[in-house]
Tab-separated table of C-alpha atoms and ligand atoms in Angstrom:
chain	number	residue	atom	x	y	z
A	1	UNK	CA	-73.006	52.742	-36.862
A	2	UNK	CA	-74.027	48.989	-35.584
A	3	UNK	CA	-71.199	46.446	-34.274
A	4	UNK	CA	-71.371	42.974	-33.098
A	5	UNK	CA	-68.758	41.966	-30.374
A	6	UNK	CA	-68.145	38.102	-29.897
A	7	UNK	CA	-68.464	37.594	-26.463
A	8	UNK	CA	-69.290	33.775	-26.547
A	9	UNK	CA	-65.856	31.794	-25.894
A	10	UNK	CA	-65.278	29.797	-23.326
A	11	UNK	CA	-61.759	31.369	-22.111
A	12	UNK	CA	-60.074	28.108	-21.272
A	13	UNK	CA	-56.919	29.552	-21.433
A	14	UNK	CA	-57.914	31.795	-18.856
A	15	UNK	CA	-59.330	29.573	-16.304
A	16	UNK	CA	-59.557	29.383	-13.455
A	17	UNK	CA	-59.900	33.599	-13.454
A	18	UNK	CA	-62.970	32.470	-16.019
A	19	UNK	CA	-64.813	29.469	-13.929
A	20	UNK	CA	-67.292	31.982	-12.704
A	21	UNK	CA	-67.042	35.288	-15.173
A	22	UNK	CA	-66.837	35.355	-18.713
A	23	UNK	CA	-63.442	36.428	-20.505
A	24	UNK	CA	-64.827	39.840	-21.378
A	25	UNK	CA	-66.367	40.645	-18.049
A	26	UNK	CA	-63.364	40.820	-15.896
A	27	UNK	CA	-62.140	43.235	-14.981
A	28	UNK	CA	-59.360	45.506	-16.501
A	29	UNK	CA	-58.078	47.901	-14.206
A	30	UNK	CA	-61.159	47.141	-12.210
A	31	UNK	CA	-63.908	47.938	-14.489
A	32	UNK	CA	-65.468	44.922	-16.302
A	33	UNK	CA	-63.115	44.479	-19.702
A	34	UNK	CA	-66.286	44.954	-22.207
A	35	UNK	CA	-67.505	47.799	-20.589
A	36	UNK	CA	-64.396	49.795	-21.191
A	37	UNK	CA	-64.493	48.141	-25.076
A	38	UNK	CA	-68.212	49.780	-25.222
A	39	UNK	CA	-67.217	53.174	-24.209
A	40	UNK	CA	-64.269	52.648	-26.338
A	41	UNK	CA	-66.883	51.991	-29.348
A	42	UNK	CA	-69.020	54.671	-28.636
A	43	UNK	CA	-66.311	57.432	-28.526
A	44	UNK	CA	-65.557	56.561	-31.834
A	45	UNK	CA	-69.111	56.957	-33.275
A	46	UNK	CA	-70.434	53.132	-32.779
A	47	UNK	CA	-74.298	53.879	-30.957
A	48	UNK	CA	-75.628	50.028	-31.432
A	49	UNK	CA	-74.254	46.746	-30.562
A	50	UNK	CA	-74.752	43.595	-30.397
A	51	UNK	CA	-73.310	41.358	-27.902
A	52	UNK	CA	-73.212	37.920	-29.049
A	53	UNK	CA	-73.238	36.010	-25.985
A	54	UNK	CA	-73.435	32.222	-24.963
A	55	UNK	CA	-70.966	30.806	-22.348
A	56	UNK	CA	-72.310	32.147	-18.956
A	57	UNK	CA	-74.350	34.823	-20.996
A	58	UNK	CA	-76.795	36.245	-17.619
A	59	UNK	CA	-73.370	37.791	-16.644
A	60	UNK	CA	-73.853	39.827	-19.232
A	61	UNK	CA	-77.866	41.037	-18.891
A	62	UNK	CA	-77.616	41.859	-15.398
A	63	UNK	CA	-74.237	43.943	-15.735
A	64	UNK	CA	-75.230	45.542	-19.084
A	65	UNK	CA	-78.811	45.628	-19.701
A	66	UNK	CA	-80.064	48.232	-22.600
A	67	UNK	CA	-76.690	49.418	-22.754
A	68	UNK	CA	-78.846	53.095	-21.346
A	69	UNK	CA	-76.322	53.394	-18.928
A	70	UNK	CA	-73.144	53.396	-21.133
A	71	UNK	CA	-75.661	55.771	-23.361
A	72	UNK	CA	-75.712	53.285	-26.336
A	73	UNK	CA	-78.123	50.623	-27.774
A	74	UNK	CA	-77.082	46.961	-26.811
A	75	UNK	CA	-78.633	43.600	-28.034
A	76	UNK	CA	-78.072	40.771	-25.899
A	77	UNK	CA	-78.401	37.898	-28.574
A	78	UNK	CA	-77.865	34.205	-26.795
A	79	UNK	CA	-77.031	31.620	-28.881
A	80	UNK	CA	-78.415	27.755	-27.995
A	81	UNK	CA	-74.981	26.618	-28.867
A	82	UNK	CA	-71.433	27.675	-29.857
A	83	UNK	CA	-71.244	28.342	-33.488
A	84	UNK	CA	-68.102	29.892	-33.657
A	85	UNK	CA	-67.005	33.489	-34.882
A	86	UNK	CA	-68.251	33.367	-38.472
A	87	UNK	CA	-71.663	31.134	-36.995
A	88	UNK	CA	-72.141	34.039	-34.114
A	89	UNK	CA	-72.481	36.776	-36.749
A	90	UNK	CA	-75.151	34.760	-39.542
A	91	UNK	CA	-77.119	34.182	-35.685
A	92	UNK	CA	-77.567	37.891	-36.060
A	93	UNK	CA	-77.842	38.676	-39.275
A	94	UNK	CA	-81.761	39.785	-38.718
A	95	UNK	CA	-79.782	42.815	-36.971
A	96	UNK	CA	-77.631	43.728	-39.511
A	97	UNK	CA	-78.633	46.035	-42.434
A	98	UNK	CA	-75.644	47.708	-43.287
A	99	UNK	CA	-71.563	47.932	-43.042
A	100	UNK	CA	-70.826	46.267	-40.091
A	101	UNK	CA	-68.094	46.191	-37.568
A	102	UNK	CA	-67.059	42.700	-35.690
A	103	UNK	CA	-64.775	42.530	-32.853
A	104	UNK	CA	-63.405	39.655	-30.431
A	105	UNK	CA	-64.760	40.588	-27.590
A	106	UNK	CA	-60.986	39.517	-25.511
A	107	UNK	CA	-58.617	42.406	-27.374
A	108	UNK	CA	-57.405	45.432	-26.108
A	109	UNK	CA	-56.364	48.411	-28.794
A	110	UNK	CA	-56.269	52.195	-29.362
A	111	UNK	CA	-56.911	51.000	-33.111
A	112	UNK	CA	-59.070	54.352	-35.421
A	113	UNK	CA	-62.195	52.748	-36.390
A	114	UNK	CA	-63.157	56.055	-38.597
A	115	UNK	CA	-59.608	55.376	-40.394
A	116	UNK	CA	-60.404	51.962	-40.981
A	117	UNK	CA	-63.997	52.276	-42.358
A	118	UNK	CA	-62.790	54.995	-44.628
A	119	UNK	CA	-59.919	52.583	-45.450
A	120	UNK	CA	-62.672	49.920	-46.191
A	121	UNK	CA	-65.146	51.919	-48.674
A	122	UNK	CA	-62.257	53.417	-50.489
A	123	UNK	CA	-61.203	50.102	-51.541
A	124	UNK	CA	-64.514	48.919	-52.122
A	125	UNK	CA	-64.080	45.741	-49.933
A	126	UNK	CA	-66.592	43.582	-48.637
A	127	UNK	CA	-64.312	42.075	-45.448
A	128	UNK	CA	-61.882	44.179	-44.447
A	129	UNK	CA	-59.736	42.481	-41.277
A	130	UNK	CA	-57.426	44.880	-38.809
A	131	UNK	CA	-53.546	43.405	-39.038
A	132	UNK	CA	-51.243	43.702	-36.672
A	133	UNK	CA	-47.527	42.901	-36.312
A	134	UNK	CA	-45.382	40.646	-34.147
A	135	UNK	CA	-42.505	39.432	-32.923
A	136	UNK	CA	-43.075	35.860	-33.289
A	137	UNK	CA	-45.243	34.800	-36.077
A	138	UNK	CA	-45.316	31.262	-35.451
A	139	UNK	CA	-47.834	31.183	-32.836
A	140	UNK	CA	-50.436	33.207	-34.773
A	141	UNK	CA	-52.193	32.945	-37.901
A	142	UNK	CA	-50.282	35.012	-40.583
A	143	UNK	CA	-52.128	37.311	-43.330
A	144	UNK	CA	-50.267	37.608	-46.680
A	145	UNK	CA	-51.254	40.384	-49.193
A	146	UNK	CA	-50.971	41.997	-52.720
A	147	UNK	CA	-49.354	45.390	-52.869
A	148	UNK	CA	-52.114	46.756	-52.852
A	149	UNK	CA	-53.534	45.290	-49.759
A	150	UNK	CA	-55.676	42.401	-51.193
A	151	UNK	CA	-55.587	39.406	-49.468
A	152	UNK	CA	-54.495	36.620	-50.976
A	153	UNK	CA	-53.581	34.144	-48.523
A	154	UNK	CA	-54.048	32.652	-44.810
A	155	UNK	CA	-50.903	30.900	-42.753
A	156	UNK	CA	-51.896	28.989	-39.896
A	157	UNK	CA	-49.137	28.828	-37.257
A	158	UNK	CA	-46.464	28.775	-39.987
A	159	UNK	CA	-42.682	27.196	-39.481
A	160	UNK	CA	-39.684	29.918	-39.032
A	161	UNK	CA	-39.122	28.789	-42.771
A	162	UNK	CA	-42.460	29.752	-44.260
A	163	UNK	CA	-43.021	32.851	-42.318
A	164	UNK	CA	-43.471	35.509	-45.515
A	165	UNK	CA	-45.167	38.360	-42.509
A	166	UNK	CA	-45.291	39.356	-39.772
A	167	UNK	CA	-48.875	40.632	-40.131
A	168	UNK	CA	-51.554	38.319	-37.666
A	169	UNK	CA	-55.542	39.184	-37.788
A	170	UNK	CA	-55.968	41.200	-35.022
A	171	UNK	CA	-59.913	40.760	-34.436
A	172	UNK	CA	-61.315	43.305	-35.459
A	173	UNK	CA	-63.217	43.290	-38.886
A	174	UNK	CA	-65.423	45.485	-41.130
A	175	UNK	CA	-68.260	43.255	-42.729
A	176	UNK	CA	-70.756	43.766	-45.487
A	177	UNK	CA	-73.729	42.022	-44.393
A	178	UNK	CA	-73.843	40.272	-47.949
A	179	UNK	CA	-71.015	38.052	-47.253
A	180	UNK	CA	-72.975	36.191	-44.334
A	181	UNK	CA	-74.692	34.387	-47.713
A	182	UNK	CA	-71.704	32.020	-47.336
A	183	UNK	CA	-72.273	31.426	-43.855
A	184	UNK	CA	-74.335	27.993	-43.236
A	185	UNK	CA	-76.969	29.056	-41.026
A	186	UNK	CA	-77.257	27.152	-37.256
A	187	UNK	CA	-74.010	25.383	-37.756
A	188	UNK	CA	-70.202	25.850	-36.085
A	189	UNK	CA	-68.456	28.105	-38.638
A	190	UNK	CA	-65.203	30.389	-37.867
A	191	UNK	CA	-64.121	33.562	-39.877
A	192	UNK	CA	-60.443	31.992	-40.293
A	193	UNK	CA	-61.395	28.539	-41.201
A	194	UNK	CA	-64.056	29.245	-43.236
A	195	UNK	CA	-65.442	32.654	-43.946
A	196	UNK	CA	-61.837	33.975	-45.279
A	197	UNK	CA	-60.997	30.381	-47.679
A	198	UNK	CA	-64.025	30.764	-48.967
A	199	UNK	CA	-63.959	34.255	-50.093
A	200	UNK	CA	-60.910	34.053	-51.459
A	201	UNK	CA	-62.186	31.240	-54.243
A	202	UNK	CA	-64.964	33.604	-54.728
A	203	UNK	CA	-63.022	36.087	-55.633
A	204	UNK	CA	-65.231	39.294	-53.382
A	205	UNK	CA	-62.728	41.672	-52.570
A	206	UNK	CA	-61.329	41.387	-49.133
A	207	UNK	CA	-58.508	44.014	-47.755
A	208	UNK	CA	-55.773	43.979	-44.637
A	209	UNK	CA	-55.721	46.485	-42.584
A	210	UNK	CA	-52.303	46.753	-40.980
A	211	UNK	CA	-51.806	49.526	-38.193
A	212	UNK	CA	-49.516	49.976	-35.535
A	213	UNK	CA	-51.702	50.576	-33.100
A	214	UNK	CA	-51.678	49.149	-29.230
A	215	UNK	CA	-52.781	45.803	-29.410
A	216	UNK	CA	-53.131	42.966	-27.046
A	217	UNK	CA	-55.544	39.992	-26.661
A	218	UNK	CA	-55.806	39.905	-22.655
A	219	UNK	CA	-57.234	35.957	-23.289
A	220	UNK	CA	-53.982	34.490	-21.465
A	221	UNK	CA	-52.672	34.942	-18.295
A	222	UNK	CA	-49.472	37.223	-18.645
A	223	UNK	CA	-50.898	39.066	-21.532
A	224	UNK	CA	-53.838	40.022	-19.011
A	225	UNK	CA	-51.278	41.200	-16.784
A	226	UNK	CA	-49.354	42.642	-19.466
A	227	UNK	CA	-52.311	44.477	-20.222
A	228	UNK	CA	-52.617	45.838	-16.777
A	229	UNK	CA	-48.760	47.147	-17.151
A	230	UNK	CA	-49.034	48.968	-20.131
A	231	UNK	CA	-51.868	50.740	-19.207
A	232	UNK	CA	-50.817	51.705	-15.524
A	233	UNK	CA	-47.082	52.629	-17.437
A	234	UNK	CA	-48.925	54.783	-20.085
A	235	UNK	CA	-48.187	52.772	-22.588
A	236	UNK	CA	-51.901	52.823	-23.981
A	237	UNK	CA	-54.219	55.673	-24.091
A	238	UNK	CA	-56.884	55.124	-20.615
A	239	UNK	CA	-59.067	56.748	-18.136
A	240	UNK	CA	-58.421	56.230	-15.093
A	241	UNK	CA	-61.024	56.904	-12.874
A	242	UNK	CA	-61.116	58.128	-9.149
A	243	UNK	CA	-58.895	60.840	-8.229
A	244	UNK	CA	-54.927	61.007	-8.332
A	245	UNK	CA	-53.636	61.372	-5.096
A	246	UNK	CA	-49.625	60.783	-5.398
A	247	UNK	CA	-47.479	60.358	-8.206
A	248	UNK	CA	-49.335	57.607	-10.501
A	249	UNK	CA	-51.292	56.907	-7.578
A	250	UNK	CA	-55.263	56.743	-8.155
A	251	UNK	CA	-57.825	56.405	-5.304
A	252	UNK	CA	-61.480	55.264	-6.769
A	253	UNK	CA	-63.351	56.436	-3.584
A	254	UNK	CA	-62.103	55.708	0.398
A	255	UNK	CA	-59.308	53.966	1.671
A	256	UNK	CA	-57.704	53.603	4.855
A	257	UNK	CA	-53.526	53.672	4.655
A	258	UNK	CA	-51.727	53.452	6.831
A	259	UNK	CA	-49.223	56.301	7.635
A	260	UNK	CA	-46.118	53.543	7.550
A	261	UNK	CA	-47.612	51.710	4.810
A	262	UNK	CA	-45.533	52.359	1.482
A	263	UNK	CA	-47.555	53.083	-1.953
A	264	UNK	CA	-45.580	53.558	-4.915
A	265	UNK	CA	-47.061	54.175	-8.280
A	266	UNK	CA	-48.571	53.815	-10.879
A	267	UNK	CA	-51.178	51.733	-8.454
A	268	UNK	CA	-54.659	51.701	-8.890
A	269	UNK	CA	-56.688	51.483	-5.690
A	270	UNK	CA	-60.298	50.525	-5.746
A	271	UNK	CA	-63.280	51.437	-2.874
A	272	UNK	CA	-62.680	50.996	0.903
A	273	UNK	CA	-59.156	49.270	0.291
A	274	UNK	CA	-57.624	48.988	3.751
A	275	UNK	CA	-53.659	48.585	3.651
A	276	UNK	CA	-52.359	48.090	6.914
A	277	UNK	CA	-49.108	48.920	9.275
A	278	UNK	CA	-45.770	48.783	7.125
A	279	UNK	CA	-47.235	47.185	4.198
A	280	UNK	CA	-45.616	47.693	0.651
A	281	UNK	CA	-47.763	48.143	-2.126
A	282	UNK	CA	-45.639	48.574	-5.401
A	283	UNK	CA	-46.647	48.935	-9.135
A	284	UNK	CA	-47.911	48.347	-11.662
A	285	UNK	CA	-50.687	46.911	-9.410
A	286	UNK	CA	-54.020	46.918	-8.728
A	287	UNK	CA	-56.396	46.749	-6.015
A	288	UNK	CA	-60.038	45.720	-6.556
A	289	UNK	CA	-62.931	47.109	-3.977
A	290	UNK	CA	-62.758	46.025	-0.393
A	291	UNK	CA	-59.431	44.097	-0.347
A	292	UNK	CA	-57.588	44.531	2.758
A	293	UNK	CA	-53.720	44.308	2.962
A	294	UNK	CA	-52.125	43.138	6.107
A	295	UNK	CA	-49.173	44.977	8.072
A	296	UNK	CA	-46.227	43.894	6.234
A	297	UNK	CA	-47.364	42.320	3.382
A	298	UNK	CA	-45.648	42.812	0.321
A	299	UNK	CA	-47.334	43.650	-3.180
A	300	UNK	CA	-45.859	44.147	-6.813
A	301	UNK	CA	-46.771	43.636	-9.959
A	302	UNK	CA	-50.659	42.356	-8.858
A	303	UNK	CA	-53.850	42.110	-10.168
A	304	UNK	CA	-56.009	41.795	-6.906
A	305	UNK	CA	-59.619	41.193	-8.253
A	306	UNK	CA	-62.691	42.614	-5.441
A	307	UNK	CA	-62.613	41.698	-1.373
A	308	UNK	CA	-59.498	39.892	-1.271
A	309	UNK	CA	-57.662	39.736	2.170
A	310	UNK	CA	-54.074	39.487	2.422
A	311	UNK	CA	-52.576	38.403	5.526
A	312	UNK	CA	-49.500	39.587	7.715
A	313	UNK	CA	-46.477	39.808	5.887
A	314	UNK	CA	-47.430	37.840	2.801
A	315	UNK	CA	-45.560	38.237	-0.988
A	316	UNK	CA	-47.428	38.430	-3.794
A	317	UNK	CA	-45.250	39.049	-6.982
A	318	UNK	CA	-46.470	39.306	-10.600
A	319	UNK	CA	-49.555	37.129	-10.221
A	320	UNK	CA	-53.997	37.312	-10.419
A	321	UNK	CA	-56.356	36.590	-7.476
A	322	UNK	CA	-60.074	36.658	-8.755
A	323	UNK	CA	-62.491	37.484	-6.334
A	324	UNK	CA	-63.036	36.958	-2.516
A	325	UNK	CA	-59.706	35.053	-1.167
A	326	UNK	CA	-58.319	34.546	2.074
A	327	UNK	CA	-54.519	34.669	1.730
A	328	UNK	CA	-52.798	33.264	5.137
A	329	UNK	CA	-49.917	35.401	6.865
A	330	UNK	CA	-46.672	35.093	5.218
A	331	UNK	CA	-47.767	32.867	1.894
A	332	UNK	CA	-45.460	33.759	-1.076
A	333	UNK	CA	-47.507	34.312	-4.637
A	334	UNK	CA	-45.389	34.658	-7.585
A	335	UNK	CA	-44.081	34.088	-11.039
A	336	UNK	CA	-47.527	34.725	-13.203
A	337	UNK	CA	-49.376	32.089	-10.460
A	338	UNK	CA	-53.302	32.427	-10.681
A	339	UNK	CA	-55.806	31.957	-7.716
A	340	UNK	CA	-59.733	31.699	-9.010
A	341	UNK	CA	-62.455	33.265	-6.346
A	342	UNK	CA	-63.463	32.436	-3.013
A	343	UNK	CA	-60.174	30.587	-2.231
A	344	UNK	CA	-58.606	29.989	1.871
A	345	UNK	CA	-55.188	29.447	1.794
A	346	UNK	CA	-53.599	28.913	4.891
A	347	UNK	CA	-50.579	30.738	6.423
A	348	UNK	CA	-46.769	30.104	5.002
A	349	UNK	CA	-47.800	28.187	1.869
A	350	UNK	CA	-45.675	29.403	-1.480
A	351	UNK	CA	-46.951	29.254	-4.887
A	352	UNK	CA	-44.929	30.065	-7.792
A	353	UNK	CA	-44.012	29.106	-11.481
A	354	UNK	CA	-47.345	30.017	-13.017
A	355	UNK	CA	-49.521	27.305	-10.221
A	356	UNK	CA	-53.360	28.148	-10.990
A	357	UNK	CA	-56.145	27.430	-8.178
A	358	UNK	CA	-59.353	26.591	-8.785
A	359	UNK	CA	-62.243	28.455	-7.094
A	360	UNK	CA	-63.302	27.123	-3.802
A	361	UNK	CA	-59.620	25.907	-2.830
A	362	UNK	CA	-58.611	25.664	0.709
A	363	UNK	CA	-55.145	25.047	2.069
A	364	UNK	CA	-53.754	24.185	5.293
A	365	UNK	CA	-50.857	25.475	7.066
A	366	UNK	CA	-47.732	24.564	4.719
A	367	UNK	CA	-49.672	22.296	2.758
A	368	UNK	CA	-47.887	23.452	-0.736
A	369	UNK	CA	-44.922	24.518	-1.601
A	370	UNK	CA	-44.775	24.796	-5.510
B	401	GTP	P1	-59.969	30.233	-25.347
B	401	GTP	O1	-60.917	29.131	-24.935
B	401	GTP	O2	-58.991	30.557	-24.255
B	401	GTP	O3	-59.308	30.004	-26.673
B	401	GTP	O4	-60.823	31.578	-25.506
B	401	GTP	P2	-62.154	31.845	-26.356
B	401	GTP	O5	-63.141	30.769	-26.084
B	401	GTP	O6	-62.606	33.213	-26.024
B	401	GTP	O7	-61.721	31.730	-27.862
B	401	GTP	P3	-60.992	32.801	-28.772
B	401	GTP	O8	-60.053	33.606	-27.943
B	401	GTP	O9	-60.433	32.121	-29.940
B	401	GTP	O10	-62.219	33.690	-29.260
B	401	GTP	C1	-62.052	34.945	-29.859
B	401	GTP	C2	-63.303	35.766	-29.571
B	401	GTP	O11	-64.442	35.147	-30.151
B	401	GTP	C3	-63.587	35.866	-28.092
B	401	GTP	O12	-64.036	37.179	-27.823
B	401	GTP	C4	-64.670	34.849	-27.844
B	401	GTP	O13	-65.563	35.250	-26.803
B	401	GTP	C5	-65.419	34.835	-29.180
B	401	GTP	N1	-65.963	33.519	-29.510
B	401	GTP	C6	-65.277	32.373	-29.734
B	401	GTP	N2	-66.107	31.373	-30.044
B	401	GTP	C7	-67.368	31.901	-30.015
B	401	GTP	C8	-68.676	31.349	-30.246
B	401	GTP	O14	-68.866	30.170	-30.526
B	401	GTP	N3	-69.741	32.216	-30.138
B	401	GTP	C9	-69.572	33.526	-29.822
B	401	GTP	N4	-70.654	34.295	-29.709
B	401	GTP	N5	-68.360	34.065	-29.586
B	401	GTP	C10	-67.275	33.262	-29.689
């Protein structure tokens, strides 16, 4: 069974965590985010894919390849210039000879891909698109069907007063390789703009698929960290790897801890991780390779990208550093704030309410207090 994953966006949203990686390479629980989405894939009986890259795309030949190592076929397909969701798929269309799966490459889900392809050739449909509820409908764009699960309509961000579902496209979709006819080849085109509209005047049968399974689209900052939550909490099927060593407490290869240092679970704690004297490391946090945590310093709630140091008796609460930062003794992190990579931040600065730094950054003594 082939796929294609869209892989091409830029991640704005995301920035500065995706300056220098792509939105689907970083990492989830420190393992890059699309190579957990391939093994994912092939678990469920997907053996080819094709990765349809273009913003930064050499991230994704060098970490990928083949696809040998994951034990799957990949194609690495570059495109000279954005052309949207819809656009991405027609670039590949020389790859594509049968029932095809799409997915954005930025969400997280447990969702049965064997249920939903048999869902798709029972009802004979030519697109059939995942569907997912939510709380707030407003912010998403809304997929009304017939009883029988026919779509008949697309609502873009609706008002409270025209909200008739709950049901949002969840991106992930089943494609018959016929319907890329209506796609103009080499030109910007998007599945919700155009694809969808367009099908529906032609009248080819297209089909929701609503489940209840875990979803989440890690492309904004506290849904990434929400992410991180659910799965340290259990809340979605994972693998952790490394080896348990307390309660919710996994160690991915050596670490130094100190005896007074306090590590409460569920924490995931990547290679040579030093934490030093009287630190506090609480979850649902994580610790990429090589960071070093200073005596006293106080973690919770974290998503601490590779070789970050954190000085004496710093707080860092419910907030991302990307890769490589030097965080000053006693600075105060907080409140969903995002640091990009190979940042210097001084001693005793305090950044909260959601502050982002770009990569590169360096701060004095005291120089912010946000
Ligand atoms: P934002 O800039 O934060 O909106 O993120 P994004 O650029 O990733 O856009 P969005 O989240 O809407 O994209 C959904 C999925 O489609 C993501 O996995 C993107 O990588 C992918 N995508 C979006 N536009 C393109 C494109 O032009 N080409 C390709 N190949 N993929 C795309």
């Amino acid at each position: 069974m082939k796929a294609v994953i869209l892989v091409g966006g830029l991640g704005t949203r995301l920035r500065p965590l995706t300056c220098n990686t792509p939105k689907p390479m970083i990492p989830l629980v420190n393992q890059p985010f699309i190579e957990s989405m391939l093994i994912r894939l092939r678990d469920q009986g997907i053996d080819e894919v094709v990765l349809a890259v273009q913003y930064l795309a050499d991230r994704f030949h060098t970490a990928l390849g083949d696809g040998s190592r994951l034990n799957m076929k990949l194609h690495i397909i570059k495109e000279d210039e954005p052309r949207g969701t819809a656009g991405a798929v027609k670039n590949v269309e020389h790859l594509l000879d049968d029932t095809t799966f799409v997915f954005n490459g930025d969400v997280m889900t447990d969702l049965d891909l064997q249920a939903m392809l048999a869902y798709h050739r029972e009802k004979q449909s030519k697109v059939t698109i995942s569907l997912t509820p939510v709380d707030d409908p407003t912010q998403f764009g809304l997929v009304e069907m017939h009883k029988d699960n026919r779509v008949h309509r697309f609502l873009e961000k609706p008002r409270a007063e025209d909200i008739t579902t709950n049901l949002i496209n969840a991106g992930t979709y089943i494609i018959e390789p016929e319907v890329l006819r209506y796609v103009p080849p080499s030109q910007f085109y998007m599945f919700e703009r155009g694809l969808f509209p367009v099908m529906l005047q032609t009248g080819d049968p297209m089909f929701g698929f609503p489940s209840r399974a875990y979803w989440t689209d890690i492309g904004k900052p506290q849904t990434y960290l929400d992410v991180h939550h659910d799965i340290l909490i259990g809340k979605v099927r994972y693998n952790f790897r490394g080896q348990q060593i307390a309660d919710r407490v996994w160690l991915e290869g050596d670490a130094d801890i100190h005896s007074s240092a306090q590590v409460v679970g569920p924490v995931v704690i990547g290679r040579g991780v030093k934490i030093g004297r009287g630190a506090r490391v609480i979850g649902p946090t994580v610790l990429g390779d090589g960071c070093q945590i200073g005596a006293d310093a106080a973690l919770e709630g974290v998503v601490l990208w590779d070789g970050n140091e954190i000085g004496e008796g710093a707080t860092l609460r419910n907030c991302v550093l990307g890769r490589n930062n030097r965080i000053g003794a006693k600075t105060m992190i907080t409140d969903g704030s995002i640091i990009g990579d190979d940042c210097s931040l001084g001693p005793e600065n305090r950044l909260e309410h959601g502050i982002r730094i770009w990569p590169g950054t360096s701060l004095g003594e005291r120089a912010i207090s946000f």
